[in-house]
Amino acid sequence: MKAIKARNLSITYNGKPALTDVSFELDEGRTLLLLGPNGAGKTTLLRTIACFHREYTGELSVFSREPCNARELIGYVPQSHSLNEKVPLTALEVVAMGGIYKRGFVHFKIPPEILEKAESALEFVGLGGVGNRLFRELSGGQKQRVLLARALMSDPRLLLLDEPLAALDPSARAEVTNVLDRIKKEKGVTMVITTHDINPLLEIGDLVMLINKRLIAFGRPEEVLVDEVIKSVYGPMARVIPAGGKIYCITGDFHIHSGGGER
Ligand SMILES: Nc1ncnc2c1ncn2[C@@H]1O[C@H](COP(=O)(O)OP(=O)(O)OP(=O)(O)O)[C@@H](O)[C@H]1O
Ligand SMILES: [Mg+2]
């Protein structure tokens, strides 16, 4: 089963091209790392797959359905999470919200079966003890894991993660990467993960896609992460260094957003 199929996919905003003529396929159960510099179209592609953005031409299907008919199969974790931290929600409430929104009704009291499911989702991400703590008071790595637990509430078959490791220190990155690995191995969820720094994710990525307003390369990490390809996007200083059976990719790329730099 193909989790995602794109053929000659071109995505625009008010007629202005953001990503042009992209074709690829992703088998169910695989993890795809989506790499590219600022403005490359990574978020745009994820949002189009998730049916948040609909201005495109060409073919795009998710589990053989139009993206907007596959929404209940998709979990989406946005780039800078859109939770209003002024509202003092507990971690458990944030997770439980993932089970409520998908059902399309508004609640003032969270049903017990959803609370129970939220508790086991928190346990799955290694945060069994923090349910009653305020979300806004958690560390960056804990927050990211809470958001993963929230995305798991709808039992997605495809999880779209926009820069889940951005702004995390190395130990928090390792915690989040471990959870992603468990989601892949124990739940068999297909994942697309965007990132500026591919190195911490290489262990869990089956495939790498490099884009820069168009498709530059798609394939296994050792096919895509070669000097020639990396330099064509990131310039002559970029390179790939093999080290102890692994590859390490230096792009000189930083995670920069208009709201201020990170890392
Ligand atoms: N809502 C929008 N309206 C108009 N143009 C947009 C919108 N969102 C993104 N774009 C444009 O589409 C292009 C791709 O942006 P996108 O956010 O997908 O890049 P990205 O690869 O996710 O970058 P980053 O690494 O900074 O997150 C950019 O030129 C951007 O200006
Ligand atoms: Mg982005």
Coordinates of C-alpha atoms and ligand atoms in Angstrom, one line a residue:
M1 CA 0.0 0.0 0.0
K2 CA 1.3 3.4 -0.9
A3 CA 0.9 5.9 1.9
I4 CA 1.6 8.9 -0.4
K5 CA 1.7 9.2 -4.1
A6 CA 2.5 12.5 -5.8
R7 CA 2.8 12.8 -9.6
N8 CA 3.7 16.1 -11.2
L9 CA 2.5 17.9 -8.1
S10 CA 2.8 21.7 -8.2
I11 CA 1.7 23.8 -5.3
T12 CA 1.0 27.5 -5.5
Y13 CA -0.2 30.4 -3.2
N14 CA -2.5 32.7 -5.2
G15 CA -1.0 31.5 -8.4
K16 CA 2.6 32.0 -7.2
P17 CA 4.6 28.8 -7.3
A18 CA 6.0 27.4 -4.0
L19 CA 6.9 23.9 -5.1
T20 CA 6.9 22.7 -8.7
D21 CA 6.6 19.4 -10.4
V22 CA 7.3 16.9 -7.6
S23 CA 6.8 13.2 -8.1
F24 CA 7.4 10.5 -5.4
E25 CA 5.9 7.6 -3.7
L26 CA 6.1 6.5 -0.1
D27 CA 5.2 2.9 1.0
E28 CA 3.2 2.4 4.2
G29 CA 5.4 2.0 7.3
R30 CA 8.3 4.0 5.9
T31 CA 9.8 7.1 7.4
L32 CA 10.7 9.9 5.0
L33 CA 13.0 12.8 6.0
L34 CA 12.2 16.0 4.1
L35 CA 15.2 18.2 3.8
G36 CA 15.6 21.6 2.2
P37 CA 16.7 25.2 3.1
N38 CA 14.4 28.0 4.4
G39 CA 11.6 28.6 1.9
A40 CA 12.2 25.3 0.0
G41 CA 8.5 24.3 0.4
K42 CA 8.8 21.7 3.2
T43 CA 5.9 23.1 5.3
T44 CA 3.9 23.7 2.1
L45 CA 4.2 20.1 1.0
L46 CA 3.2 18.8 4.5
R47 CA 0.2 21.1 4.7
T48 CA -0.9 20.1 1.2
I49 CA -0.7 16.4 2.1
A50 CA -2.7 17.1 5.3
C51 CA -5.4 19.0 3.3
F52 CA -4.7 22.3 5.0
H53 CA -3.7 23.9 1.7
R54 CA -5.6 22.9 -1.5
E55 CA -4.1 25.1 -4.2
Y56 CA -2.2 22.5 -6.4
T57 CA -2.2 20.8 -9.7
G58 CA -1.1 17.3 -10.6
E59 CA -1.9 14.2 -8.6
L60 CA -1.7 13.7 -4.9
S61 CA -3.1 10.8 -3.0
V62 CA -2.9 9.6 0.6
F63 CA -3.7 5.9 1.0
S64 CA -5.2 6.1 -2.5
R65 CA -7.6 8.8 -1.5
E66 CA -7.6 12.5 -2.1
P67 CA -5.9 14.2 0.8
C68 CA -9.1 15.8 2.0
N69 CA -10.8 12.4 2.1
A70 CA -7.9 10.9 4.1
R71 CA -7.9 13.4 7.0
E72 CA -8.9 10.9 9.7
L73 CA -5.8 8.8 8.7
I74 CA -3.4 11.7 9.2
G75 CA -1.8 13.2 12.3
Y76 CA -0.2 16.6 11.9
V77 CA 2.3 18.2 14.3
P78 CA 2.9 21.8 13.2
Q79 CA 6.2 23.6 13.0
S80 CA 5.8 26.1 15.8
H81 CA 2.9 24.6 17.7
S82 CA -0.2 26.7 17.6
L83 CA -1.3 26.2 21.2
N84 CA -2.2 29.3 23.1
E85 CA 0.0 29.0 26.1
K86 CA -1.9 31.7 28.0
V87 CA -4.6 29.2 28.6
P88 CA -3.3 27.1 31.5
L89 CA -3.9 23.6 30.2
T90 CA -2.4 20.6 31.8
A91 CA -0.3 18.2 29.6
L92 CA -3.1 15.6 29.9
E93 CA -5.7 18.1 28.6
V94 CA -3.5 19.1 25.7
V95 CA -3.2 15.4 24.7
A96 CA -6.9 14.8 25.3
M97 CA -7.8 17.6 22.9
G98 CA -6.3 15.5 20.1
G99 CA -9.1 13.0 20.8
I100 CA -11.8 15.6 21.0
Y101 CA -11.2 17.8 17.9
K102 CA -11.1 14.8 15.6
R103 CA -14.6 13.9 16.6
G104 CA -15.8 17.3 15.6
F105 CA -17.6 18.3 18.8
V106 CA -17.0 20.9 21.5
H107 CA -16.6 19.7 25.0
F108 CA -16.5 21.3 28.4
K109 CA -15.9 18.1 30.1
I110 CA -13.5 15.5 28.7
P111 CA -15.1 12.1 28.5
P112 CA -13.4 9.5 30.8
E113 CA -12.5 7.1 27.9
I114 CA -10.6 10.0 26.2
L115 CA -8.8 10.8 29.4
E116 CA -7.8 7.2 29.8
K117 CA -6.5 7.1 26.2
A118 CA -4.7 10.3 26.7
E119 CA -3.0 8.9 29.8
S120 CA -1.7 5.9 27.9
A121 CA -0.6 8.1 25.0
L122 CA 1.4 10.1 27.6
E123 CA 2.9 6.9 28.9
F124 CA 3.8 5.8 25.4
V125 CA 5.9 9.0 24.9
G126 CA 7.6 8.4 28.3
L127 CA 5.7 11.1 30.2
G128 CA 3.4 9.1 32.4
G129 CA 4.1 11.2 35.4
V130 CA 3.6 14.7 34.0
G131 CA -0.2 14.6 33.1
N132 CA -1.2 17.1 35.8
R133 CA 1.6 19.6 35.1
L134 CA 0.9 22.7 33.1
F135 CA 1.9 22.3 29.5
R136 CA 3.5 25.7 29.4
E137 CA 5.8 24.9 32.2
L138 CA 7.3 21.8 30.6
S139 CA 10.7 21.7 28.9
G140 CA 10.9 21.9 25.1
G141 CA 11.5 18.2 24.7
Q142 CA 8.6 17.4 27.0
K143 CA 6.3 19.7 25.1
Q144 CA 7.3 18.1 21.8
R145 CA 6.5 14.7 23.2
V146 CA 3.2 15.9 24.5
L147 CA 2.4 17.1 21.0
L148 CA 3.4 13.7 19.7
A149 CA 1.0 12.0 22.2
R150 CA -1.7 14.4 21.1
A151 CA -1.2 13.4 17.5
L152 CA -1.4 9.7 18.4
M153 CA -4.9 10.1 19.9
S154 CA -6.6 9.6 16.6
D155 CA -4.5 6.5 15.8
P156 CA -3.1 8.0 12.6
R157 CA -1.6 5.8 9.9
L158 CA 0.4 8.7 8.5
L159 CA 2.1 11.2 10.8
L160 CA 3.4 14.5 9.4
L161 CA 5.9 16.2 11.6
D162 CA 7.2 19.7 10.9
E163 CA 10.6 20.2 12.4
P164 CA 10.0 18.2 15.6
L165 CA 13.6 18.7 16.7
A166 CA 14.0 22.4 16.1
A167 CA 15.2 24.5 19.1
L168 CA 15.9 21.4 21.2
D169 CA 19.2 20.7 22.9
P170 CA 20.9 17.4 22.0
S171 CA 19.5 15.4 25.0
A172 CA 15.9 16.5 24.2
R173 CA 16.5 15.7 20.6
A174 CA 17.5 12.2 21.5
E175 CA 14.4 11.8 23.7
V176 CA 12.1 12.9 20.9
T177 CA 14.0 10.8 18.3
N178 CA 13.5 7.7 20.5
V179 CA 9.8 8.3 20.7
L180 CA 9.6 8.7 16.9
D181 CA 11.5 5.4 16.6
R182 CA 9.0 3.7 18.9
I183 CA 6.1 5.2 16.9
K184 CA 7.6 3.7 13.7
K185 CA 8.5 0.3 15.1
E186 CA 5.7 -0.4 17.5
K187 CA 2.8 1.3 15.8
G188 CA 4.0 0.9 12.2
V189 CA 3.0 4.5 11.5
T190 CA 4.2 6.1 8.2
M191 CA 6.0 9.3 8.9
V192 CA 7.2 12.4 7.0
I193 CA 9.5 14.5 9.1
T194 CA 10.9 17.8 7.9
T195 CA 14.2 19.0 9.2
H196 CA 17.1 21.4 8.7
D197 CA 19.6 19.1 10.4
I198 CA 19.2 15.6 9.1
N199 CA 22.0 14.1 11.2
P200 CA 20.0 13.3 14.4
L201 CA 17.2 11.7 12.3
L202 CA 19.3 9.6 10.0
E203 CA 18.9 6.5 12.3
I204 CA 15.1 6.5 11.7
G205 CA 14.9 7.7 8.1
D206 CA 14.4 5.1 5.4
L207 CA 14.3 7.6 2.7
V208 CA 15.4 11.2 2.2
M209 CA 13.8 13.8 0.0
L210 CA 15.7 17.0 -0.8
I211 CA 13.7 19.9 -2.2
N212 CA 14.3 23.5 -3.0
K213 CA 11.2 24.8 -4.7
R214 CA 11.4 21.7 -6.8
L215 CA 12.5 18.1 -6.3
I216 CA 16.3 17.9 -6.1
A217 CA 16.7 14.3 -5.0
F218 CA 14.7 11.4 -3.5
G219 CA 16.0 8.0 -2.4
R220 CA 17.8 6.1 0.3
P221 CA 20.0 8.3 2.5
E222 CA 23.2 7.0 0.9
E223 CA 21.9 7.9 -2.5
V224 CA 20.7 11.4 -1.7
L225 CA 23.4 12.4 0.8
V226 CA 26.3 12.7 -1.5
D227 CA 28.6 15.7 -2.0
E228 CA 27.4 16.5 -5.5
V229 CA 23.7 16.7 -4.5
I230 CA 24.2 18.5 -1.2
K231 CA 26.5 21.1 -2.8
S232 CA 24.0 21.8 -5.6
V233 CA 21.6 23.1 -2.9
Y234 CA 23.7 24.3 0.0
G235 CA 26.8 25.6 -1.9
P236 CA 30.5 24.5 -2.2
M237 CA 31.1 24.3 1.6
A238 CA 28.5 21.6 2.1
R239 CA 29.7 18.0 2.2
V240 CA 29.0 14.5 3.4
I241 CA 31.5 12.8 5.7
P242 CA 31.4 9.0 6.2
A243 CA 32.2 8.2 9.8
G244 CA 32.2 4.7 11.3
G245 CA 29.7 3.2 8.9
K246 CA 27.4 6.2 9.2
I247 CA 27.2 9.4 7.2
Y248 CA 27.3 12.9 8.6
C249 CA 26.0 15.7 6.5
I250 CA 27.3 19.3 6.8
T251 CA 25.1 21.7 5.0
G252 CA 25.8 25.0 6.9
D253 CA 22.1 25.4 7.0
F254 CA 20.6 27.0 10.0
H255 CA 17.1 27.0 11.3
I256 CA 16.1 30.6 10.7
H257 CA 12.6 32.0 10.9
S258 CA 11.4 35.6 10.8
G259 CA 10.5 35.3 14.5
G260 CA 14.2 35.0 15.3
G261 CA 16.9 32.5 14.8
E262 CA 17.1 29.2 16.7
R263 CA 20.0 26.9 17.5
Ligands
LIG1 N1 0.5 31.2 3.5 C1 1.3 31.6 2.5 N2 1.0 32.5 1.6 C2 1.9 32.8 0.6 N3 3.1 32.3 0.4 C3 3.5 31.4 1.3 C4 2.6 31.0 2.4 N4 3.3 30.0 3.1 C5 4.5 29.8 2.5 N5 4.6 30.6 1.4 C6 5.7 30.7 0.5 O1 6.0 29.4 0.0 C7 7.4 29.1 -0.1 C8 7.7 27.9 0.7 O2 7.5 28.1 2.1 P1 7.5 27.0 3.2 O3 7.0 27.6 4.5 O4 6.8 25.8 2.7 O5 9.1 26.7 3.3 P2 9.8 25.8 4.3 O6 10.7 24.9 3.5 O7 8.9 25.1 5.2 O8 10.8 26.8 5.0 P3 11.3 26.8 6.5 O9 12.5 26.0 6.6 O10 11.7 28.3 6.8 O11 10.2 26.4 7.4 C9 8.1 30.4 0.4 O12 8.5 31.1 -0.7 C10 7.0 31.1 1.2 O13 7.2 32.5 1.2
MG2 MG 8.7 25.2 7.3

